[in-house]
Amino acid sequence: YMACGMPILAVAEGETAQIVEKAKCGVCCRFGDIQGAADAVIRFMEGKEDIESMKHNALDYCKKHFNKEELMKLVEREMKIE
């Protein structure tokens, strides 16, 4: 979704939630937090979230962190290829 410039609305924890928070591209709720998830959906539907900024942030984060060149550098670094 991020690569398509879509804002994220997810029930997620761990690395997924960290990326969404760091990228400022959506809202994550904890597993089992039914009320939190419902509130997030309502905020999106009522326009209380800055969805346009989230779209821009999602795409920008992907371009900076998930592009082919950066990923290949990471693989080479991890495998210590020179």
Short mmCIF file of N, CA and C in Angstrom, two decimals:
data_model
loop_
_atom_site.label_atom_id
_atom_site.label_comp_id
_atom_site.label_asym_id
_atom_site.label_seq_id
_atom_site.Cartn_x
_atom_site.Cartn_y
_atom_site.Cartn_z
N TYR A 1 0.81 -1.19 0.00
CA TYR A 1 0.00 0.00 0.00
C TYR A 1 0.86 1.27 0.00
N MET A 2 1.92 1.25 0.79
CA MET A 2 2.77 2.44 0.88
C MET A 2 3.35 2.80 -0.48
N ALA A 3 3.78 1.79 -1.23
CA ALA A 3 4.39 2.03 -2.54
C ALA A 3 3.40 2.64 -3.53
N CYS A 4 2.12 2.48 -3.26
CA CYS A 4 1.07 3.05 -4.11
C CYS A 4 0.58 4.39 -3.57
N GLY A 5 1.21 4.87 -2.49
CA GLY A 5 0.79 6.14 -1.90
C GLY A 5 -0.53 6.05 -1.17
N MET A 6 -0.78 4.89 -0.57
CA MET A 6 -2.02 4.68 0.17
C MET A 6 -1.76 4.84 1.66
N PRO A 7 -2.64 5.53 2.39
CA PRO A 7 -2.47 5.61 3.83
C PRO A 7 -2.76 4.24 4.46
N ILE A 8 -2.11 3.97 5.56
CA ILE A 8 -2.23 2.67 6.22
C ILE A 8 -3.17 2.77 7.41
N LEU A 9 -4.09 1.84 7.49
CA LEU A 9 -4.96 1.66 8.65
C LEU A 9 -4.87 0.18 8.97
N ALA A 10 -4.17 -0.16 10.05
CA ALA A 10 -3.87 -1.56 10.30
C ALA A 10 -3.97 -1.93 11.77
N VAL A 11 -4.21 -3.20 11.98
CA VAL A 11 -4.06 -3.79 13.31
C VAL A 11 -2.72 -4.50 13.25
N ALA A 12 -1.72 -3.88 13.85
CA ALA A 12 -0.36 -4.39 13.72
C ALA A 12 0.49 -3.92 14.89
N GLU A 13 1.52 -4.70 15.15
CA GLU A 13 2.49 -4.35 16.17
C GLU A 13 3.88 -4.62 15.61
N GLY A 14 4.89 -4.40 16.40
CA GLY A 14 6.24 -4.71 15.99
C GLY A 14 6.74 -3.82 14.89
N GLU A 15 7.50 -4.43 13.96
CA GLU A 15 8.15 -3.66 12.91
C GLU A 15 7.16 -2.94 12.00
N THR A 16 6.04 -3.58 11.72
CA THR A 16 5.04 -2.93 10.87
C THR A 16 4.56 -1.63 11.50
N ALA A 17 4.20 -1.69 12.76
CA ALA A 17 3.73 -0.49 13.46
C ALA A 17 4.83 0.56 13.54
N GLN A 18 6.06 0.12 13.75
CA GLN A 18 7.18 1.06 13.84
C GLN A 18 7.39 1.80 12.52
N ILE A 19 7.29 1.07 11.41
CA ILE A 19 7.46 1.71 10.10
C ILE A 19 6.34 2.70 9.83
N VAL A 20 5.10 2.31 10.10
CA VAL A 20 3.96 3.20 9.88
C VAL A 20 4.11 4.46 10.73
N GLU A 21 4.54 4.30 11.97
CA GLU A 21 4.73 5.45 12.85
C GLU A 21 5.88 6.33 12.36
N LYS A 22 7.00 5.70 12.04
CA LYS A 22 8.18 6.45 11.58
C LYS A 22 7.87 7.20 10.28
N ALA A 23 7.15 6.55 9.38
CA ALA A 23 6.83 7.16 8.09
C ALA A 23 5.70 8.18 8.20
N LYS A 24 4.97 8.15 9.29
CA LYS A 24 3.81 9.03 9.48
C LYS A 24 2.83 8.87 8.32
N CYS A 25 2.55 7.58 8.02
CA CYS A 25 1.72 7.30 6.85
C CYS A 25 0.42 6.58 7.19
N GLY A 26 0.06 6.55 8.47
CA GLY A 26 -1.18 5.89 8.82
C GLY A 26 -1.33 5.70 10.30
N VAL A 27 -2.25 4.81 10.64
CA VAL A 27 -2.59 4.52 12.04
C VAL A 27 -2.57 3.02 12.25
N CYS A 28 -1.91 2.59 13.32
CA CYS A 28 -1.92 1.18 13.71
C CYS A 28 -2.54 1.05 15.09
N CYS A 29 -3.30 0.00 15.26
CA CYS A 29 -3.88 -0.34 16.55
C CYS A 29 -3.31 -1.68 16.98
N ARG A 30 -3.26 -1.89 18.28
CA ARG A 30 -2.75 -3.16 18.81
C ARG A 30 -3.74 -4.29 18.54
N PHE A 31 -3.20 -5.50 18.42
CA PHE A 31 -4.04 -6.68 18.28
C PHE A 31 -5.01 -6.74 19.45
N GLY A 32 -6.25 -7.01 19.17
CA GLY A 32 -7.26 -7.13 20.20
C GLY A 32 -7.90 -5.82 20.62
N ASP A 33 -7.37 -4.69 20.14
CA ASP A 33 -7.92 -3.39 20.49
C ASP A 33 -9.05 -3.04 19.53
N ILE A 34 -10.18 -3.67 19.75
CA ILE A 34 -11.32 -3.50 18.85
C ILE A 34 -11.81 -2.06 18.85
N GLN A 35 -11.89 -1.46 20.03
CA GLN A 35 -12.36 -0.08 20.11
C GLN A 35 -11.37 0.87 19.43
N GLY A 36 -10.08 0.63 19.61
CA GLY A 36 -9.07 1.47 18.96
C GLY A 36 -9.16 1.38 17.45
N ALA A 37 -9.37 0.18 16.94
CA ALA A 37 -9.50 -0.01 15.49
C ALA A 37 -10.76 0.68 14.98
N ALA A 38 -11.86 0.52 15.70
CA ALA A 38 -13.11 1.16 15.30
C ALA A 38 -12.96 2.68 15.31
N ASP A 39 -12.33 3.22 16.34
CA ASP A 39 -12.11 4.66 16.43
C ASP A 39 -11.25 5.17 15.28
N ALA A 40 -10.23 4.40 14.91
CA ALA A 40 -9.35 4.79 13.80
C ALA A 40 -10.13 4.83 12.49
N VAL A 41 -10.97 3.83 12.26
CA VAL A 41 -11.79 3.80 11.04
C VAL A 41 -12.72 5.02 11.01
N ILE A 42 -13.32 5.32 12.13
CA ILE A 42 -14.23 6.47 12.19
C ILE A 42 -13.47 7.77 11.92
N ARG A 43 -12.26 7.91 12.51
CA ARG A 43 -11.46 9.12 12.27
C ARG A 43 -11.13 9.27 10.78
N PHE A 44 -10.80 8.15 10.13
CA PHE A 44 -10.52 8.19 8.69
C PHE A 44 -11.77 8.61 7.92
N MET A 45 -12.90 7.99 8.24
CA MET A 45 -14.14 8.26 7.53
C MET A 45 -14.63 9.69 7.73
N GLU A 46 -14.40 10.24 8.92
CA GLU A 46 -14.86 11.59 9.22
C GLU A 46 -13.86 12.66 8.77
N GLY A 47 -12.74 12.21 8.21
CA GLY A 47 -11.76 13.16 7.74
C GLY A 47 -10.93 13.81 8.83
N LYS A 48 -10.85 13.16 9.99
CA LYS A 48 -10.09 13.73 11.11
C LYS A 48 -8.61 13.40 11.04
N GLU A 49 -8.23 12.55 10.11
CA GLU A 49 -6.82 12.25 9.89
C GLU A 49 -6.38 12.99 8.63
N ASP A 50 -5.15 13.41 8.58
CA ASP A 50 -4.62 14.12 7.42
C ASP A 50 -4.20 13.08 6.37
N ILE A 51 -5.18 12.56 5.67
CA ILE A 51 -4.96 11.47 4.73
C ILE A 51 -4.04 11.89 3.58
N GLU A 52 -4.15 13.11 3.11
CA GLU A 52 -3.29 13.56 2.01
C GLU A 52 -1.82 13.54 2.43
N SER A 53 -1.53 13.99 3.64
CA SER A 53 -0.15 13.93 4.13
C SER A 53 0.31 12.50 4.28
N MET A 54 -0.57 11.63 4.76
CA MET A 54 -0.22 10.22 4.92
C MET A 54 0.11 9.59 3.57
N LYS A 55 -0.65 9.93 2.55
CA LYS A 55 -0.38 9.40 1.20
C LYS A 55 1.00 9.83 0.73
N HIS A 56 1.28 11.11 0.87
CA HIS A 56 2.58 11.64 0.45
C HIS A 56 3.71 10.99 1.26
N ASN A 57 3.52 10.90 2.57
CA ASN A 57 4.55 10.31 3.44
C ASN A 57 4.81 8.85 3.11
N ALA A 58 3.75 8.10 2.79
CA ALA A 58 3.90 6.68 2.46
C ALA A 58 4.77 6.52 1.22
N LEU A 59 4.45 7.26 0.19
CA LEU A 59 5.20 7.16 -1.06
C LEU A 59 6.64 7.63 -0.88
N ASP A 60 6.82 8.72 -0.17
CA ASP A 60 8.15 9.26 0.07
C ASP A 60 9.01 8.27 0.85
N TYR A 61 8.45 7.66 1.88
CA TYR A 61 9.19 6.70 2.70
C TYR A 61 9.62 5.50 1.84
N CYS A 62 8.71 5.02 1.01
CA CYS A 62 9.04 3.88 0.14
C CYS A 62 10.16 4.22 -0.82
N LYS A 63 10.09 5.39 -1.41
CA LYS A 63 11.13 5.79 -2.36
C LYS A 63 12.49 5.87 -1.67
N LYS A 64 12.52 6.32 -0.42
CA LYS A 64 13.78 6.48 0.29
C LYS A 64 14.31 5.18 0.88
N HIS A 65 13.41 4.31 1.35
CA HIS A 65 13.85 3.15 2.13
C HIS A 65 13.65 1.80 1.46
N PHE A 66 12.79 1.73 0.47
CA PHE A 66 12.50 0.43 -0.14
C PHE A 66 12.82 0.39 -1.63
N ASN A 67 13.67 1.30 -2.09
CA ASN A 67 14.00 1.25 -3.50
C ASN A 67 15.05 0.16 -3.74
N LYS A 68 15.13 -0.30 -4.96
CA LYS A 68 15.99 -1.43 -5.32
C LYS A 68 17.45 -1.19 -4.95
N GLU A 69 17.96 -0.01 -5.23
CA GLU A 69 19.37 0.27 -4.95
C GLU A 69 19.67 0.18 -3.46
N GLU A 70 18.81 0.77 -2.64
CA GLU A 70 19.03 0.74 -1.19
C GLU A 70 18.92 -0.68 -0.64
N LEU A 71 17.96 -1.43 -1.15
CA LEU A 71 17.81 -2.81 -0.69
C LEU A 71 19.01 -3.66 -1.09
N MET A 72 19.53 -3.45 -2.29
CA MET A 72 20.71 -4.21 -2.72
C MET A 72 21.93 -3.84 -1.88
N LYS A 73 22.08 -2.56 -1.54
CA LYS A 73 23.18 -2.16 -0.66
C LYS A 73 23.07 -2.85 0.70
N LEU A 74 21.86 -2.94 1.20
CA LEU A 74 21.64 -3.61 2.49
C LEU A 74 22.01 -5.09 2.40
N VAL A 75 21.58 -5.76 1.34
CA VAL A 75 21.92 -7.18 1.15
C VAL A 75 23.43 -7.35 1.05
N GLU A 76 24.07 -6.50 0.26
CA GLU A 76 25.53 -6.60 0.11
C GLU A 76 26.22 -6.36 1.43
N ARG A 77 25.77 -5.38 2.19
CA ARG A 77 26.36 -5.10 3.50
C ARG A 77 26.21 -6.30 4.44
N GLU A 78 25.01 -6.86 4.45
CA GLU A 78 24.75 -8.01 5.34
C GLU A 78 25.54 -9.24 4.92
N MET A 79 25.74 -9.41 3.62
CA MET A 79 26.49 -10.56 3.13
C MET A 79 27.97 -10.23 2.99
N LYS A 80 28.30 -8.98 3.25
CA LYS A 80 29.70 -8.50 3.17
C LYS A 80 30.30 -8.73 1.78
N ILE A 81 29.51 -8.38 0.76
CA ILE A 81 29.96 -8.50 -0.63
C ILE A 81 30.59 -7.17 -1.02
N GLU A 82 31.74 -7.24 -1.64
CA GLU A 82 32.41 -6.00 -2.07
C GLU A 82 32.65 -6.02 -3.55
#
